[in-house]
Amino acid sequence: MNYRDELQRLGGVTRATADAFAPLDPFAIRQLERRIGFELPEDYRDFLARLGGGLDFKEEVASEPLRDRPEYLHAADTGLANPTFAGSIVATFFGADERLPAHLGFDWALRNYEGRLPDRSLPVATDGAGNLVCLIDARERRPGFYWWDHENEWDESDYRQQTGKAMPAEAKYQNVYFIAESFSRLLQRAFVFVDD
């Protein structure tokens, strides 16, 4: 299984702007890795080195998590609901090219979602409606690619108000759903969405 074969199976990608593809050079990739504090998986690093980011699928592509339940489930005594998530469209991959609109860049995504995602997270793609695909180098969970559902984003003050307790760190996973352990596997699990 190769991510390039999977991209082809899904109809290919094109730049989100009229510009040519803008691969990231090794220095830019190392800078990104230093900023996020962990190394990128080899297949995702190769994707960035060959194609860069700021990419849209040519077809409407969707993906689903392995389970519809989040990685962290609230205990029944908290009174908090455990949401479900069926998946979403994958619209645009973030990139690091200065020709991209700011909201499609890693810098913007890291700033915009700082403190809102689990630690050691890199937003990789967006569905265009607020949900993300994130690469999470989770020490206490399996590292890999996860859906982050913005509709059920956690809030520490709300948690304290509703439960009377401090929110545990692991509750940051209340809106996070595992998709795949590698970039190639993420694409293998994706499919061209056909609206009947």
CSV table of C-alpha atoms in Angstrom, one decimal, residues 10 28 36 75 85 88 94 114-115 119 123 137 141 154 176 195:
chain,number,residue,atom,x,y,z
A,10,LEU,CA,-9.4,8.7,-4.9
A,28,ALA,CA,10.9,23.3,6.1
A,36,ILE,CA,5.3,20.5,16.9
A,75,ALA,CA,-18.1,8.3,33.2
A,85,PHE,CA,-19.2,10.9,15.0
A,88,SER,CA,-16.7,13.8,7.3
A,94,PHE,CA,-2.8,22.3,5.1
A,114,GLU,CA,-3.6,26.1,20.0
A,115,GLY,CA,-5.0,24.9,23.3
A,119,ASP,CA,-1.1,18.0,23.2
A,123,PRO,CA,-3.8,19.7,12.0
A,137,ASP,CA,1.8,11.9,18.7
A,141,ARG,CA,-2.6,6.6,23.3
A,154,TRP,CA,-14.2,20.5,25.2
A,176,VAL,CA,-11.3,12.9,19.0
A,195,ASP,CA,-24.5,11.5,-2.9
